[in-house]
Structures are given as structure tokens and as C-alpha cells.
Short mmCIF file of C-alpha atoms in Angstrom, two decimals:
data_model
loop_
_atom_site.label_atom_id
_atom_site.label_comp_id
_atom_site.label_asym_id
_atom_site.label_seq_id
_atom_site.Cartn_x
_atom_site.Cartn_y
_atom_site.Cartn_z
CA MET A 27 124.41 59.47 10.08
CA LYS A 28 122.97 62.38 8.08
CA ASN A 29 119.36 61.25 8.66
CA HIS A 30 120.02 60.88 12.39
CA PHE A 31 121.22 64.52 12.61
CA TRP A 32 118.15 65.82 10.78
CA LYS A 33 115.82 63.71 12.88
CA LYS A 34 117.33 65.16 16.08
CA ALA A 35 117.10 68.68 14.64
CA ALA A 36 113.45 68.12 13.71
CA VAL A 37 112.65 66.77 17.17
CA LEU A 38 114.28 69.74 18.88
CA SER A 39 112.43 72.16 16.60
CA LEU A 40 109.16 70.36 17.24
CA LEU A 41 109.70 70.51 21.00
CA ALA A 42 110.45 74.22 20.82
CA VAL A 43 107.27 74.92 18.86
CA ILE A 44 105.12 72.77 21.15
CA LEU A 45 106.58 73.99 24.42
CA LEU A 46 107.13 77.62 23.48
CA GLY A 47 104.30 78.13 21.04
CA GLY A 48 106.81 79.38 18.48
CA THR A 49 107.77 82.39 20.61
CA ALA A 50 110.54 83.14 23.06
CA ILE A 51 109.64 83.17 26.76
CA SER A 52 111.36 85.71 28.95
CA PRO A 53 112.55 84.73 32.44
CA LYS A 54 109.78 86.91 33.89
CA GLN A 55 107.16 84.74 32.15
CA ALA A 56 108.67 81.38 33.13
CA LYS A 57 107.03 79.83 36.17
CA ALA A 58 107.92 76.54 37.81
CA SER A 59 105.08 74.24 38.78
CA SER A 60 104.79 70.82 40.33
CA GLU A 61 102.05 70.05 37.80
CA PRO A 62 102.99 69.65 34.13
CA TYR A 63 101.50 71.70 31.35
CA MET A 64 99.10 69.81 29.13
CA GLY A 65 100.97 68.94 25.95
CA GLU A 66 104.35 69.12 27.70
CA ILE A 67 106.81 66.57 26.34
CA THR A 68 109.50 65.00 28.49
CA MET A 69 111.58 61.85 28.63
CA TYR A 70 111.14 59.03 31.12
CA PRO A 71 113.14 55.80 31.52
CA TYR A 72 109.98 53.76 32.11
CA THR A 73 108.52 50.78 30.31
CA PHE A 74 105.05 52.21 31.02
CA ALA A 75 103.34 55.58 30.70
CA PRO A 76 102.79 57.29 34.08
CA LYS A 77 99.23 58.41 34.92
CA GLY A 78 98.33 61.43 32.80
CA TRP A 79 101.06 60.77 30.21
CA LEU A 80 101.18 58.88 26.89
CA LYS A 81 104.19 57.72 24.87
CA CYS A 82 104.81 59.85 21.78
CA GLU A 83 104.37 57.09 19.21
CA GLY A 84 102.17 58.79 16.63
CA GLN A 85 99.05 57.02 17.87
CA LEU A 86 95.58 58.28 16.97
CA LEU A 87 93.44 59.57 19.84
CA PRO A 88 89.73 60.39 19.89
CA ILE A 89 89.10 64.15 19.93
CA ALA A 90 86.02 63.64 22.13
CA GLN A 91 88.14 62.08 24.88
CA TYR A 92 91.13 64.45 24.60
CA SER A 93 89.49 67.69 23.45
CA ALA A 94 91.76 70.00 25.48
CA LEU A 95 94.93 68.34 24.18
CA TYR A 96 93.48 68.44 20.65
CA SER A 97 92.91 72.19 21.05
CA LEU A 98 96.67 72.54 21.56
CA LEU A 99 97.99 70.08 18.95
CA GLY A 100 95.25 70.10 16.32
CA ASN A 101 95.86 67.57 13.59
CA ASN A 102 99.45 68.71 12.96
CA PHE A 103 100.71 65.15 13.50
CA GLY A 104 97.88 63.27 11.77
CA GLY A 105 94.30 62.23 12.25
CA ASP A 106 91.22 63.41 10.41
CA GLY A 107 90.66 66.50 12.60
CA VAL A 108 87.00 65.51 12.98
CA ARG A 109 87.05 62.42 15.17
CA THR A 110 90.77 61.76 15.63
CA PHE A 111 94.14 63.45 15.98
CA ALA A 112 97.64 62.01 16.39
CA LEU A 113 100.42 62.49 18.87
CA PRO A 114 103.93 63.28 17.63
CA ASP A 115 105.88 60.16 16.66
CA LEU A 116 109.18 60.43 18.50
CA ARG A 117 110.08 56.73 18.49
CA GLY A 118 113.80 56.29 18.00
CA ALA A 119 114.53 59.99 18.60
CA SER A 120 115.74 59.63 22.19
CA PRO A 121 119.37 60.58 22.76
CA MET A 122 119.66 57.79 25.36
CA PRO A 123 118.88 54.08 25.19
CA ASN A 124 115.79 52.82 27.04
CA VAL A 125 114.40 56.35 27.46
CA ASP A 126 111.28 57.45 25.60
CA TYR A 127 109.37 60.67 25.01
CA TYR A 128 106.01 61.12 26.77
CA ILE A 129 103.36 63.83 26.40
CA SER A 130 101.20 65.08 29.24
CA THR A 131 97.47 64.59 28.64
CA GLU A 132 96.53 66.30 31.91
CA GLY A 133 97.75 69.31 33.81
CA LEU A 134 97.77 73.05 33.51
CA TYR A 135 96.40 74.44 30.27
CA PRO A 136 99.11 76.72 28.82
CA SER A 137 98.08 80.34 28.46
CA ARG A 138 99.50 82.89 26.08
CA PRO A 139 100.96 86.09 27.54
#
């Protein structure tokens, strides 16, 4: 039970850092878009990854193929930082059964204010 609480807390902290860049966003800065931000993490109840999304399972990706996503994540979640980097591993962190976390590999590149 204790480990489950800390895992959820770590996931929520990770999402805040990834989505907010470690800073608070004021309502004036928030903008809705029909296109996701690259690196955005969300949950889907699918057994497959939709186009432009990958499951957050800690897998290694080639930097050459995902250079823009690498520029956002770096090798914070693994990889050698030269040829590969890893996605966050959020397996088992979902608050609902049969729902998984996915990260956008395409979309709007987030800008800093």
C-alpha cells in the first residue's frame, strides 16, 4: 500500500514537470488546442497506440528518429543520450484498470513564455 502511494505521487510529480516544465502556468498562458503538445502525456483505454502516440513503457527510442521529442525529454528516463533515449515507464501507474498512459510524439512544440 505504501509503495502504491509513492508511485502515484511520483507519477503526478513527473506529469507536472513534463507538462508544466516545472513552472506554474497562469490562466492567461493556457491555450486550448485540438492538436496535442509534443511530449504531452494522457491516458487512453485502448489496446493500441493511436497515430502519433506511444505507450509510456520505458522503451528506448532512437534520437535520430525522435529528435524533437528527445529535445524535450533528454535522457531523464534512460538511454545513452547519444543514440537512444527512453520514455517514462508508467506501466501499472494508471488509476483505472485497462487504461494506460501514452505520450504524444507529434504535435505542437511547447514554447516557454
